[in-house]
């Protein structure tokens, strides 16, 4: 199966603040907010939702097709993708733009403050869903690109995951309703779920009744997979260290895609996704963890006391 991963490819500048944001922000002064955080740790990483999901799915032995628009500065990222044998057939260079850039500051509570320059990502709508796709995702991307690609998946009868992430504020309640009604699956974290419900006026049951599964992650508390008939409770896989939460959601989604591609039930797919998140959080950045499929299966068996086919 070939999974088309529609979303951003970006350069991430990741900074770690060795304190707590909540101690530096005065609640009664947020209307005149002016804060500065000293960040002794700084890294430049390859990232973006499409790139991250594709990298993780490739580790599991999948065949991801990341699709996105990038800028004139993409050469180093292209070389990285080639090194890891990730398909670049659907990566389009916009010569007059820069590749999307994310500036992420994380505190000791794993809270994050992000500034994002979309750059070439705003041209995502210049590409169309290609033939030969059996599964897709709509992850944060240019607004028009997300709308058009969801429509194209739906019209072609291609099942897809709606994964709005940090792109959710771009859409009204009516637009979000249309995404959900077109999608086969919806994947959000608990904060994004509250935003989705608030904007649409729907309940969790309303969303779950319209898709095959609503997947909601709850950080260290695991995740819930809501289907029209049952809720699956997925435990959080134990991480050897809590180094960097950036990209954990993308790693989790790669695990979901792998399970869907192999026809696994939600109990198994959810646990594969959970373990993917654990691998990600143990290393700084979003594409620096490594494992073989055999190593992954061995750790999965130790963690969950059973193997997967």
Rosetta silent file (secondary structure, phi, psi, omega in degrees, C-alpha in Angstrom):
SEQUENCE: XXXXXXXXXXXXXXXXXXXXXXXXXXXXXXXXXXXXXXXXXXXXXXXXXXXXXXXXXXXXXXXXXXXXXXXXXXXXXXXXXXXXXXXXXXXXXXXXXXXXXXXXXXXXXXXXXXXXXXXXXXXXXXXXXXXXXXXXXXXXXXXXXXXXXXXXXXXXXXXXXXXXXXXXXXXXXXXXXXXXXXXXXXXXXXXXXXXXXXXXXXXXXXXXXXXXXXXXXXXXXXXXXXXXXXXXXXXXXXXXXXXXXXXXXXXXXXXXXXXXXXXXXXXXXXXXXXXXXXXXXXXXXXXXXXXXXXXXXXXXXXXXXXXXX
SCORE:     score description
SCORE:     0.000 S_00000001
   1 L     0.000  147.740  179.971    0.000    0.000    0.000 S_00000001
   2 L  -116.582  119.423 -178.640    1.116    3.540   -0.692 S_00000001
   3 E   -99.824  122.902  176.732    0.278    6.223    1.852 S_00000001
   4 E   -91.920  117.966 -176.312    0.234    9.825    0.628 S_00000001
   5 E  -102.949   96.641  179.976    1.241   12.112    3.498 S_00000001
   6 E   -85.879  122.756 -178.961   -0.042   15.611    2.718 S_00000001
   7 L   171.245 -170.591 -174.739    1.508   18.188    5.007 S_00000001
   8 L   -81.516  151.847  163.170    4.400   20.479    5.710 S_00000001
   9 L  -121.380  127.767 -169.390    8.123   19.929    5.294 S_00000001
  10 E  -145.735  158.664  168.694    9.984   22.387    7.468 S_00000001
  11 E   -95.235  125.922 -179.354   13.231   23.303    9.123 S_00000001
  12 E  -103.068  127.898  168.233   12.798   23.262   12.905 S_00000001
  13 E  -103.974  110.925 -172.131   14.828   25.460   15.219 S_00000001
  14 E  -109.832  125.826 -179.369   14.296   23.846   18.620 S_00000001
  15 E  -122.433  145.415  179.840   15.199   25.589   21.860 S_00000001
  16 E  -116.307  120.475  176.621   14.920   24.312   25.431 S_00000001
  17 L   -93.059  117.930 -175.369   14.099   26.701   28.251 S_00000001
  18 L   -80.658   47.138  179.265   15.392   25.191   31.555 S_00000001
  19 L  -155.007 -157.362 -177.057   12.468   26.563   33.553 S_00000001
  20 L  -126.015  124.055  179.333    8.684   26.819   33.512 S_00000001
  21 H   -53.757  -38.163 -174.748    6.746   29.241   31.310 S_00000001
  22 H   -62.558  -23.229  179.579    4.060   29.513   33.990 S_00000001
  23 H   -84.085  -10.503 -175.577    6.557   31.102   36.377 S_00000001
  24 L  -110.774   -8.164 -177.903    7.492   33.836   33.893 S_00000001
  25 L  -112.095  120.595  179.534    4.060   34.893   32.628 S_00000001
  26 L   -85.063  116.051 -175.254    1.871   37.074   34.851 S_00000001
  27 H   -56.578  -33.782 -177.187   -1.779   36.084   34.248 S_00000001
  28 H   -85.376    3.873 -179.370   -3.089   39.596   34.915 S_00000001
  29 H  -122.565   15.501 -176.017   -0.604   41.117   32.445 S_00000001
  30 H   -65.666  -19.257  179.009   -1.134   38.960   29.382 S_00000001
  31 H   -74.732  -12.272  175.226   -2.649   41.923   27.541 S_00000001
  32 H  -129.081   44.179 -173.706    0.815   43.570   27.599 S_00000001
  33 L   -62.408  128.145  177.512    2.847   40.391   27.277 S_00000001
  34 L  -152.909   91.435 -175.368    6.580   40.994   26.860 S_00000001
  35 L  -123.922  155.545  176.910    8.721   38.037   27.890 S_00000001
  36 L  -138.030  134.219 -178.430   12.178   36.749   27.047 S_00000001
  37 L  -117.706  126.976  174.986   13.494   33.252   27.703 S_00000001
  38 L   -78.764  122.533 -174.362   17.195   32.380   27.931 S_00000001
  39 L  -122.309   91.972 -178.283   17.636   29.130   25.971 S_00000001
  40 L   -63.115  -26.968 -179.155   21.098   27.558   26.431 S_00000001
  41 E  -103.651  131.934  178.508   20.179   24.623   24.167 S_00000001
  42 E  -146.516  137.264  178.589   19.439   25.139   20.469 S_00000001
  43 E  -138.328  150.050  170.977   19.267   22.717   17.552 S_00000001
  44 E  -108.668  125.588 -174.020   18.433   22.894   13.861 S_00000001
  45 E  -132.139  159.577  168.972   16.438   19.875   12.686 S_00000001
  46 E   -83.766  134.723 -176.528   14.547   18.530    9.687 S_00000001
  47 E  -154.141 -146.928 -172.950   10.827   18.507   10.455 S_00000001
  48 L    91.238  145.669 -174.360    7.324   19.317    9.296 S_00000001
  49 H   -60.570  -43.872 -178.732    4.343   17.000    9.664 S_00000001
  50 H   -65.488  -46.098  179.570    4.719   15.308    6.278 S_00000001
  51 H   -62.987  -42.750 -178.618    8.459   14.799    6.673 S_00000001
  52 H   -66.560  -46.738  179.962    8.153   13.501   10.233 S_00000001
  53 H   -62.133  -42.848 -179.616    5.334   11.053    9.522 S_00000001
  54 H   -62.806  -43.106  179.731    7.130    9.772    6.418 S_00000001
  55 H   -59.074  -46.868 -177.674   10.397    9.275    8.311 S_00000001
  56 H   -68.374  -39.463  178.801    8.685    7.269   11.049 S_00000001
  57 H   -65.793  -35.546  177.459    6.626    5.177    8.648 S_00000001
  58 H   -64.127  -38.386  177.512    9.791    4.345    6.706 S_00000001
  59 H   -58.274  -34.611 -179.342   11.412    3.079    9.928 S_00000001
  60 L   -81.995   -0.713  179.635    8.530    0.625   10.237 S_00000001
  61 L    91.751   12.543  179.175    9.115   -0.595    6.686 S_00000001
  62 L   -79.118  176.803 -179.852    6.269    1.371    5.119 S_00000001
  63 L  -121.367   73.577 -177.439    6.192    3.079    1.727 S_00000001
  64 E   -76.358  143.593  172.032    5.346    6.721    2.490 S_00000001
  65 E  -117.031   87.973  176.902    4.800    9.289   -0.232 S_00000001
  66 E   -68.002  137.125  177.703    5.224   12.681    1.429 S_00000001
  67 E  -126.286  125.752  179.595    3.606   15.470   -0.583 S_00000001
  68 E  -171.484  170.712  178.450    4.391   19.114    0.036 S_00000001
  69 E  -111.700  134.846 -174.721    5.835   22.324   -1.343 S_00000001
  70 E  -129.015  172.983 -174.999    9.297   23.501   -0.329 S_00000001
  71 L  -106.538 -172.161 -176.265   11.595   26.419   -1.039 S_00000001
  72 L   -67.287  -11.799 -177.335   14.905   27.252   -2.667 S_00000001
  73 L  -101.744   21.039 -170.252   16.769   26.268    0.512 S_00000001
  74 L   -85.339   -4.166 -169.910   15.590   22.626    0.557 S_00000001
  75 H   -53.672  -46.215 -177.197   18.768   20.926   -0.722 S_00000001
  76 H   -63.369  -39.336  178.378   20.049   19.673    2.641 S_00000001
  77 H   -66.730  -40.188  178.694   16.645   18.208    3.510 S_00000001
  78 H   -59.784  -41.435  178.893   16.442   16.570    0.073 S_00000001
  79 H   -64.488  -38.114  177.863   19.793   14.884    0.678 S_00000001
  80 H   -63.065  -44.005  179.198   18.542   13.657    4.066 S_00000001
  81 H   -64.149  -41.247  178.084   15.443   12.143    2.461 S_00000001
  82 H   -62.913  -40.283  179.154   17.540   10.454   -0.211 S_00000001
  83 H   -58.578  -36.522 -177.218   19.840    9.021    2.457 S_00000001
  84 L   -99.936   13.140  173.939   16.850    7.399    4.142 S_00000001
  85 L    55.898   43.030  176.550   15.277    6.328    0.828 S_00000001
  86 L   -98.399  128.499 -175.504   12.144    8.412    1.303 S_00000001
  87 L   -57.021  133.804  176.335   10.269    9.161   -1.919 S_00000001
  88 L  -116.256   16.068 -175.915   10.568   12.755   -3.210 S_00000001
  89 L   -62.730  -25.618 -175.424    8.359   12.358   -6.269 S_00000001
  90 L  -114.771   25.798  173.093    5.661   14.580   -4.773 S_00000001
  91 E  -100.980  120.033 -176.737    7.886   17.275   -3.290 S_00000001
  92 E  -110.786  129.102  179.261    7.578   20.471   -5.342 S_00000001
  93 E   -89.457  128.835  174.641   10.131   23.292   -5.128 S_00000001
  94 L  -103.102  101.867 -169.412    8.817   26.880   -5.181 S_00000001
  95 L   -60.394  -29.795 -175.280   11.928   28.835   -6.311 S_00000001
  96 L   -88.018    2.107 -175.379   10.813   32.247   -5.029 S_00000001
  97 L  -122.291  164.882  171.164   10.038   31.046   -1.487 S_00000001
  98 L   -95.694  152.624  172.341   11.814   29.625    1.542 S_00000001
  99 L   -62.189  147.744  179.296   10.961   26.251    3.021 S_00000001
 100 E   -53.148  145.868 -177.646    8.618   26.522    6.016 S_00000001
 101 E  -130.616  129.661  175.520   10.426   27.341    9.266 S_00000001
 102 E  -115.937  133.777  177.206    9.318   26.508   12.836 S_00000001
 103 E  -116.453  108.013 -168.867   10.876   28.103   15.912 S_00000001
 104 E  -117.170  125.165  174.810    9.938   25.977   18.924 S_00000001
 105 E  -114.741  125.729 -177.375   10.736   26.697   22.577 S_00000001
 106 E  -114.952  137.157  176.845   10.003   23.918   25.092 S_00000001
 107 L  -101.879 -175.637 -174.695    9.996   24.270   28.895 S_00000001
 108 L   -72.668  -11.497  174.695   10.538   21.639   31.595 S_00000001
 109 L   -92.968    6.851 -175.912    6.804   20.844   31.677 S_00000001
 110 L    65.939   18.924  169.213    6.967   19.975   27.948 S_00000001
 111 L   -75.638  150.881 -177.472    4.876   23.052   27.164 S_00000001
 112 E  -132.433  141.704  170.112    5.775   24.639   23.840 S_00000001
 113 E  -117.980  124.500 -173.486    5.695   28.100   22.311 S_00000001
 114 E  -125.679  135.171  168.201    6.020   28.016   18.521 S_00000001
 115 E  -113.234  134.690 -172.337    6.463   30.669   15.842 S_00000001
 116 E  -132.487  126.390  173.515    5.922   29.388   12.316 S_00000001
 117 E  -103.761  113.904 -174.033    6.765   30.888    8.920 S_00000001
 118 L   -70.550  -34.730  178.444    4.811   28.970    6.246 S_00000001
 119 H    51.444 -126.933 -176.340    6.848   30.096    3.232 S_00000001
 120 H   -62.522  -19.618 -179.630    6.509   27.643    0.345 S_00000001
 121 H   -58.111  -28.142 -179.884    3.872   25.688    2.278 S_00000001
 122 H   -66.132   -7.842  178.429    1.318   28.286    1.178 S_00000001
 123 H  -100.335   14.147 -176.210    1.613   26.838   -2.340 S_00000001
 124 H   -56.166  -31.215 -177.871    0.426   23.366   -1.267 S_00000001
 125 H   -69.926   -8.101  179.517   -2.712   23.735   -3.390 S_00000001
 126 H   -77.278   -4.024  176.656   -0.562   23.750   -6.551 S_00000001
 127 L  -115.580  152.215  179.175   -0.325   19.946   -6.293 S_00000001
 128 L  -118.538  155.025  177.147   -3.070   17.364   -6.675 S_00000001
 129 L   -61.837  123.380 -177.524   -3.504   13.917   -5.154 S_00000001
 130 L   -80.706  170.072  175.255   -1.851   11.480   -7.612 S_00000001
 131 L   -74.046  158.896  174.702   -3.123    8.126   -8.828 S_00000001
 132 L    90.597    4.031 -178.800   -2.083    4.926   -7.086 S_00000001
 133 L   -87.698  136.430  179.281   -2.721    6.102   -3.527 S_00000001
 134 L  -111.322  -15.181  179.868   -4.479    3.670   -1.181 S_00000001
 135 E  -155.974  145.434 -178.675   -4.443    5.725    2.039 S_00000001
 136 E  -139.333  168.755  170.863   -3.854    9.386    2.803 S_00000001
 137 E  -134.602  146.569  169.350   -3.477   11.965    5.531 S_00000001
 138 E  -113.095   99.893  178.697   -4.395   15.626    5.686 S_00000001
 139 E  -107.962  170.485 -176.906   -1.931   17.127    8.159 S_00000001
 140 L   -49.950  128.689 -173.313   -1.139   20.811    8.801 S_00000001
 141 L  -158.781 -170.655  171.911   -0.310   22.455    5.471 S_00000001
 142 L   -59.707  142.379 -173.451   -1.316   25.492    3.428 S_00000001
 143 H   -56.143  -51.911 -177.991   -4.997   26.213    4.048 S_00000001
 144 H   -65.414  -32.990  177.014   -6.159   25.846    0.444 S_00000001
 145 H   -63.493  -42.977  178.853   -4.027   22.764    0.018 S_00000001
 146 H   -61.498  -43.630 -179.465   -5.714   21.057    2.981 S_00000001
 147 H   -63.668  -48.669 -176.076   -9.164   21.888    1.613 S_00000001
 148 H   -67.590  -41.222 -177.087   -8.414   20.744   -1.929 S_00000001
 149 H   -69.152  -36.132  175.535   -6.585   17.550   -0.991 S_00000001
 150 H   -62.043  -43.086  178.918   -9.393   16.464    1.360 S_00000001
 151 H   -62.481  -41.361 -179.293  -11.884   17.025   -1.452 S_00000001
 152 H   -67.589  -41.140  175.345   -9.709   15.062   -3.877 S_00000001
 153 H   -59.343  -47.537 -176.523   -9.341   12.123   -1.471 S_00000001
 154 H   -62.692  -44.522 -178.264  -13.095   12.078   -0.892 S_00000001
 155 H   -66.698  -31.167  179.735  -13.980   12.256   -4.586 S_00000001
 156 H   -85.577   -4.946 -178.551  -11.518    9.461   -5.407 S_00000001
 157 L    71.215   26.939 -179.471  -12.854    7.268   -2.599 S_00000001
 158 L   -93.760  120.618  178.435   -9.443    7.144   -0.917 S_00000001
 159 L   -63.060  141.900  179.051   -9.660    6.682    2.874 S_00000001
 160 E  -148.684  156.500  176.351   -7.755    9.363    4.779 S_00000001
 161 E   -95.188  125.747  171.356   -6.903   10.608    8.243 S_00000001
 162 E   -89.808  114.853 -173.062   -7.855   14.191    9.037 S_00000001
 163 E  -127.642   75.357 -169.206   -5.019   15.397   11.290 S_00000001
 164 L   -68.913  -31.546  177.620   -5.545   19.165   11.669 S_00000001
 165 H    48.363 -136.075 -177.789   -2.990   19.740   14.442 S_00000001
 166 H   -73.169   -2.325  176.030   -1.759   23.292   14.713 S_00000001
 167 H   -85.712   -5.921 -175.620   -3.566   24.117   11.478 S_00000001
 168 H   -59.291  -38.143 -179.431   -6.971   23.928   13.149 S_00000001
 169 H   -59.671  -15.285  179.626   -7.223   27.680   13.978 S_00000001
 170 H   -73.148  -13.389 -168.688   -7.332   28.391   10.222 S_00000001
 171 L  -118.855  142.507  175.123  -10.784   26.831    9.895 S_00000001
 172 L   -75.339  170.720  177.079  -14.297   27.771   10.948 S_00000001
 173 H   -59.377  -40.545 -179.645  -16.678   25.317   12.568 S_00000001
 174 H   -66.333  -39.338  178.513  -18.424   24.693    9.243 S_00000001
 175 H   -65.233  -40.171  179.039  -15.127   24.011    7.479 S_00000001
 176 H   -66.215  -38.114  176.532  -14.100   21.566   10.214 S_00000001
 177 H   -59.298  -42.026 -179.281  -17.451   19.796    9.925 S_00000001
 178 H   -64.819  -41.995  176.975  -16.861   19.294    6.209 S_00000001
 179 H   -56.399  -49.031 -177.108  -13.385   17.848    6.839 S_00000001
 180 H   -61.812  -42.321 -178.272  -14.803   15.372    9.361 S_00000001
 181 H   -68.567  -25.913  176.663  -17.631   14.344    7.048 S_00000001
 182 H   -82.941  -30.061 -170.649  -15.150   13.711    4.217 S_00000001
 183 L   -75.373  159.940  172.300  -12.602   11.898    6.381 S_00000001
 184 L   -95.212  -34.156  179.682  -12.405    8.223    7.263 S_00000001
 185 E  -137.853  153.181  173.733  -10.495    8.853   10.496 S_00000001
 186 E  -126.644  132.212  179.388   -9.793   11.905   12.681 S_00000001
 187 E  -126.255  122.360 -179.173   -6.630   12.177   14.823 S_00000001
 188 E  -144.680  162.379  167.789   -6.186   14.947   17.413 S_00000001
 189 E   -90.506  177.559 -173.499   -4.659   15.533   20.821 S_00000001
 190 H   -65.180  -34.966  177.903   -6.876   16.387   23.799 S_00000001
 191 H   -68.044  -44.247  179.058   -6.432   20.156   23.374 S_00000001
 192 H   -63.902  -34.135  177.101   -7.223   19.979   19.659 S_00000001
 193 H   -61.331  -45.326 -179.981  -10.281   17.872   20.444 S_00000001
 194 H   -61.863  -38.572  177.867  -11.652   20.592   22.714 S_00000001
 195 H   -66.253  -41.944  179.156  -11.075   23.171   19.983 S_00000001
 196 H   -61.169  -45.701 -178.978  -12.767   20.930   17.420 S_00000001
 197 H   -67.412  -39.113 -179.771  -15.804   20.394   19.649 S_00000001
 198 H   -64.381  -42.596 -176.005  -16.006   24.067   20.568 S_00000001
 199 H   -75.631  -32.923 -177.707  -15.919   25.242   16.960 S_00000001
 200 H   -90.419  -23.364 -173.851  -18.316   22.654   15.570 S_00000001
 201 L    78.205    8.384 -179.779  -20.709   22.475   18.509 S_00000001
 202 L   -88.218  166.919  170.418  -20.485   18.680   18.281 S_00000001
 203 L  -101.697  172.075  175.571  -19.853   16.116   21.017 S_00000001
 204 H   -57.583  -42.357  179.768  -17.278   13.332   20.933 S_00000001
 205 H   -63.783  -35.868  177.967  -20.065   10.943   19.949 S_00000001
 206 H   -60.531  -44.001 -179.855  -21.103   13.259   17.130 S_00000001
 207 H   -69.125  -48.124 -176.335  -17.597   13.141   15.662 S_00000001
 208 H   -61.954  -29.990 -178.853  -17.076    9.412   16.262 S_00000001
 209 L   -73.721  -14.987 -176.452  -20.386    8.578   14.579 S_00000001
 210 L   -98.433   -7.470 -177.972  -19.242   10.252   11.360 S_00000001
 211 L  -133.308  170.391  176.045  -15.931    8.415   10.943 S_00000001
 212 L   -74.579  -28.115  177.223  -14.566    4.918   11.392 S_00000001
 213 E  -160.662  139.074  169.702  -12.422    6.132   14.294 S_00000001
 214 E  -109.458  114.450 -176.747  -11.687    9.278   16.295 S_00000001
 215 E  -102.884  123.507 -177.694   -8.209    8.974   17.793 S_00000001
 216 E  -124.529  119.947  177.414   -7.446   11.251   20.758 S_00000001
 217 E   -93.342  146.791 -177.724   -4.015   11.342   22.405 S_00000001
 218 L  -127.674   37.669  178.399   -3.603   12.402   26.032 S_00000001
 219 H    58.850 -129.013 -177.926    0.186   12.730   26.362 S_00000001
 220 H   -70.037   -5.313  178.965    1.524   10.601   29.201 S_00000001
 221 H   -93.970    4.904  178.410   -1.973    9.281   29.932 S_00000001
 222 L    91.122 -150.053 -177.467   -2.137    7.301   26.699 S_00000001
 223 E  -148.742  160.970  175.298   -4.862    7.619   24.082 S_00000001
 224 E  -122.473  135.084  176.179   -8.491    6.768   23.368 S_00000001
 225 E  -114.177  109.100 -176.858   -9.747    5.473   20.042 S_00000001
 226 E   -93.962  119.715  172.062  -13.460    6.156   19.681 S_00000001
 227 L  -111.117  168.294 -179.574  -15.348    4.079   17.122 S_00000001
 228 L   -57.800  -23.404 -175.207  -19.113    4.206   16.560 S_00000001
 229 L  -116.446  -12.787 -173.006  -19.542    1.097   18.739 S_00000001
 230 L  -157.808  152.603  173.782  -16.596    1.002   21.165 S_00000001
 231 E  -113.743  123.172  178.287  -13.870    3.044   22.852 S_00000001
 232 E   -96.151  127.388  176.365  -10.403    1.500   22.941 S_00000001
 233 E   -96.942  118.109 -176.120   -8.135    2.621   25.800 S_00000001
 234 E  -108.030  121.821  179.925   -4.499    2.581   24.696 S_00000001
 235 L   -72.141  157.996  176.345   -1.786    2.768   27.371 S_00000001
 236 L   -81.243  126.888  177.104    1.224    5.038   27.055 S_00000001
 237 L   -69.134  142.777 -178.162    4.381    3.087   26.187 S_00000001
 238 L   -73.661  128.097  176.660    7.194    3.559   28.688 S_00000001
 239 L   -97.263  143.531  178.131    9.993    5.794   27.411 S_00000001
 240 L   -68.038  -28.112  177.395   13.578    5.320   28.582 S_00000001
 241 L  -156.008  155.021  178.227   13.912    9.104   28.891 S_00000001
 242 L  -107.718   82.592 -171.418   11.756   12.188   28.355 S_00000001
 243 L   -90.269  -47.400 -174.299   14.107   14.189   26.159 S_00000001
 244 L  -160.081  117.695 -177.853   11.979   16.110   23.670 S_00000001
 245 L   -79.920   -8.620 -176.606    8.225   15.874   22.937 S_00000001
 246 L   -59.145  125.999  177.191    8.505   17.639   19.573 S_00000001
 247 L    88.767   -0.968 -178.767    7.163   15.382   16.830 S_00000001
 248 H   -62.241  -37.966  178.479    5.659   12.720   19.097 S_00000001
 249 H   -62.900  -37.850  178.402    2.241   13.225   17.531 S_00000001
 250 H   -67.637  -41.297  177.253    3.678   12.677   14.058 S_00000001
 251 H   -62.106  -41.909  177.680    5.444    9.494   15.175 S_00000001
 252 H   -58.363  -44.862 -178.494    2.166    8.295   16.708 S_00000001
 253 H   -65.761  -33.376  175.527    0.333    8.902   13.441 S_00000001
 254 H   -62.051  -38.859  176.996    2.915    6.896   11.524 S_00000001
 255 H   -63.966  -39.963  176.696    2.114    3.972   13.816 S_00000001
 256 H   -61.198  -45.309 -179.028   -1.596    4.369   13.083 S_00000001
 257 H   -61.226  -43.558  178.846   -0.924    4.382    9.343 S_00000001
 258 H   -58.379  -44.592  179.021    1.208    1.238    9.633 S_00000001
 259 H   -63.378  -41.664  178.601   -1.607   -0.520   11.482 S_00000001
 260 H   -64.576  -41.662 -179.691   -4.188    0.567    8.931 S_00000001
 261 H   -62.407  -29.058 -176.023   -1.989   -0.549    6.039 S_00000001
 262 L  -103.842   11.714  174.530   -1.678   -4.003    7.598 S_00000001
 263 L    66.057   28.132 -178.696   -5.346   -4.408    8.557 S_00000001
 264 L   -80.978  155.494  177.354   -4.655   -4.506   12.301 S_00000001
 265 L   -78.184  169.939 -172.570   -7.335   -3.889   14.904 S_00000001
 266 H   -68.605  -30.518  176.902   -7.309   -0.694   16.963 S_00000001
 267 H   -59.409  -40.411 -178.513   -5.918   -2.340   20.098 S_00000001
 268 H   -79.993  -47.757 -179.243   -2.779   -3.280   18.159 S_00000001
 269 H   -58.506  -42.354  179.626   -2.526   -0.200   15.935 S_00000001
 270 H   -62.670  -37.753  179.778   -2.896    2.086   18.945 S_00000001
 271 H   -73.315  -36.060  173.477   -0.101    0.332   20.806 S_00000001
 272 H   -60.798  -44.954  178.577    2.220    0.479   17.791 S_00000001
 273 H   -61.257  -41.574  179.812    1.479    4.211   17.620 S_00000001
 274 H   -61.575  -43.822  179.992    2.120    4.576   21.353 S_00000001
 275 H   -68.006  -33.944  175.487    5.515    2.889   21.106 S_00000001
 276 H   -60.519  -41.801  177.586    6.438    5.090   18.138 S_00000001
 277 H   -62.128  -38.211  178.846    5.796    8.127   20.321 S_00000001
 278 H   -64.140  -43.253  176.754    8.068    6.679   23.022 S_00000001
 279 H   -58.547  -42.193 -176.840   10.919    6.218   20.553 S_00000001
 280 H   -64.849  -44.409 -173.487   10.511    9.821   19.419 S_00000001
 281 H   -71.417  -15.805 -178.587   10.494   11.400   22.877 S_00000001
 282 L   -79.150  -11.782 -177.998   13.710    9.608   23.860 S_00000001
 283 L  -127.303  148.911  175.508   15.806   11.586   21.358 S_00000001
 284 L   -69.141  145.479  179.168   16.108   15.301   20.629 S_00000001
 285 L    83.567 -178.043 -172.984   14.421   16.416   17.419 S_00000001
 286 L  -109.949  -11.779 -176.876   11.863   14.622   15.290 S_00000001
 287 L  -136.494   39.288 -177.322   13.934   12.441   12.953 S_00000001
 288 L  -115.143   -4.291  177.502   16.893   11.310   15.074 S_00000001
 289 L   -85.497  153.559 -176.882   15.636    8.027   16.547 S_00000001
 290 L  -139.050  147.799  169.150   16.582    4.745   14.892 S_00000001
 291 L  -170.004  159.234  170.227   15.494    1.116   15.094 S_00000001
 292 L   -94.157  162.846  178.533   15.018   -1.916   12.914 S_00000001
 293 H   -62.662  -35.410  177.853   11.595   -3.528   12.593 S_00000001
 294 H   -63.628  -43.391  177.614   12.934   -6.531   14.492 S_00000001
 295 H   -62.953  -39.170  179.097   14.057   -4.292   17.371 S_00000001
 296 H   -63.233  -45.179 -179.023   10.685   -2.592   17.358 S_00000001
 297 H   -63.087  -40.889  179.640    8.814   -5.903   17.538 S_00000001
 298 H   -63.264  -43.358  179.600   11.004   -7.120   20.409 S_00000001
 299 H   -68.698  -38.023  177.176   10.395   -3.939   22.402 S_00000001
 300 H   -58.283  -44.682 -178.829    6.664   -4.066   21.601 S_00000001
 301 H   -65.403  -39.805  177.475    6.485   -7.608   22.977 S_00000001
 302 H   -64.794  -39.499 -174.608    8.317   -6.613   26.182 S_00000001
 303 H   -74.155  -44.067 -169.640    6.072   -3.589   26.643 S_00000001
 304 H  -113.219    0.105  174.191    2.660   -5.073   25.874 S_00000001
 305 L    67.708   21.903  171.139    3.180   -8.816   26.492 S_00000001
 306 L  -156.556  165.718 -180.000    2.148   -9.917   23.007 S_00000001
 307 L  -105.810  166.470  175.202    3.445   -9.740   19.439 S_00000001
 308 L  -120.269  147.636 -176.963    1.796   -8.337   16.332 S_00000001
 309 L   -80.252    0.000    0.000    1.515  -10.058   12.974 S_00000001
